[in-house]
Amino acid sequence: MLPDTYLHNMKDLLKEEFDDYLASFDDEPVKSLRVNTSKISVSDFLKSFPYELEKVPWTEDGFCYKDNEVNKHPYYYAGLYYIQEASAMLPGEMLPVDEGDIVLDACAAPGGKSLKILNKLNGTGLLVSNDISASRCNALLRNIERQGYVNYLVIVTDMKNLAVRYPGYFDKIILDAPCSGEGMFRKDPSLIEAWVRRGNEYYVPVQKELITAAVKLLKEGGMLLYSTCTFSPEEDEEIVRYALNAFADLKLLPIKMHEGFTKGKDGIGVKLFPHKVKGEGHFTCLLQKGEKRPQEHIKRKADLPDIGFLKHLKKDFYNGEFMTINDKLYFVPDFDHAGIRTLRSGLLLGEITRYLFKPSQALAMSLRPDEFDQSINLDNGQALRYLKGETIRTGTDLEGYVLVCIDGYPLGFGKAAGSSIKNLIDRGWIIR
Ligand SMILES: C[S@@+](CC[C@H](N)C(=O)[O-])C[C@H]1O[C@@H](n2cnc3c(N)ncnc32)[C@H](O)[C@@H]1O
């Protein structure tokens, strides 16, 4: 049941729309997914994905669905899409990201917005994905690895610490702040109880500190996307107003309006309400610090180490270096993160044991079939068996390492001997 104070606040905020808002609790939350455009174009996805989809109006790559089986399709495990709440797709959509940008996702876990930024970077630049919670960062890393990116680091720290270490460093920042979660009450009623324990007054000082740190972390001309999944003006427009008052060189940028969007108080940002859009509640606001300056992006190719297995690769790596840490080989993007707790300092390529190189699942997911010298396509049934860890029998005779794919999208590695493929999927990635 919604608390009286909350109902009172919402009545105040929504006025004559209040009854429509209450009625929206009778509707089912909308289920939606976002296509990983770094792996597949939206049109190709729509041609081959077997479930009925309806476009999310504010983003080209987002779709609503009804069928509960959607997240069990092999394409999900091939990283072709991510299940993301439709309104939560807006911040990543609204932050302009240019190729070569250095981007910080400051409160990133479980990572829906990080994935969109990585799509926009298109294999260039760098995403530093951070969250204070190590356990939530594990889910974040799994999501990034499944979708097959190379140009990222996952760090685990209080983002306020970053402002001391990297002032003026980032071209773009997304601050999807911890909040009282009012916009998610329909989807996750347990948040109502949490709201009673920790309401707006708990989050406001936290958000003020976080937005202050974010502005400090921005380069001159850099952009900040502030978002929450709550409605209270104290956590939304007033936090932005606080930052605008604190930093004279900070300004608001316009956000493209779509049907059902509501302008925030005093024209600050945009609010999404579940009675006006097909999605849950969200607030999004775009800011810029000073004026944009022209920048030059350098592209420096890294040399692959002399390891037998890597001769199978036909892939170039840029702006980073290969490093062996505790018998594991990584491609580490250029970013000085010494002294910062790091969950993953770039792409894990594999483990170097005494006699052989054990390629990682993350490496398989980051490849296109033409980037590995041998690949095989499985049908749907075989793909599901492969994902369950089974040995695969095919009609083709192959020898040695093979990139196992569905419709040209990798699921993992195998080792072929004649028509049988030994399953090399990482045990932690096996599905039940
Ligand atoms: C709204 S959630 C982020 C959702 C995420 N952006 C996404 O799209 O999947 C807020 C996150 O902020 C993290 N957080 C809270 N305080 C933080 C801090 N001081 N520094 C970094 N992360 C923080 C929480 O652990 C939580 O994962």
Coordinates of C-alpha atoms in Angstrom, one line a residue, residues 4 16 23 66 74 91 127 195-196 236 247 282 289 303 376 421:
D4 CA -0.1 8.6 2.9
E16 CA -5.6 16.6 -11.9
A23 CA -5.0 3.8 -12.0
K66 CA 4.9 -9.7 -23.9
P74 CA 20.0 -18.1 -27.7
P91 CA 19.3 8.6 -20.2
L127 CA 34.1 3.6 -20.8
W195 CA 11.0 4.4 0.8
V196 CA 9.4 4.4 4.3
D236 CA 15.4 15.6 -9.3
F247 CA 29.0 26.0 -10.8
H282 CA 12.2 8.3 -14.6
K289 CA 30.2 22.5 -18.4
D303 CA 51.0 -5.5 -30.6
I376 CA 30.8 -22.9 -36.9
I421 CA 33.0 -30.3 -30.8

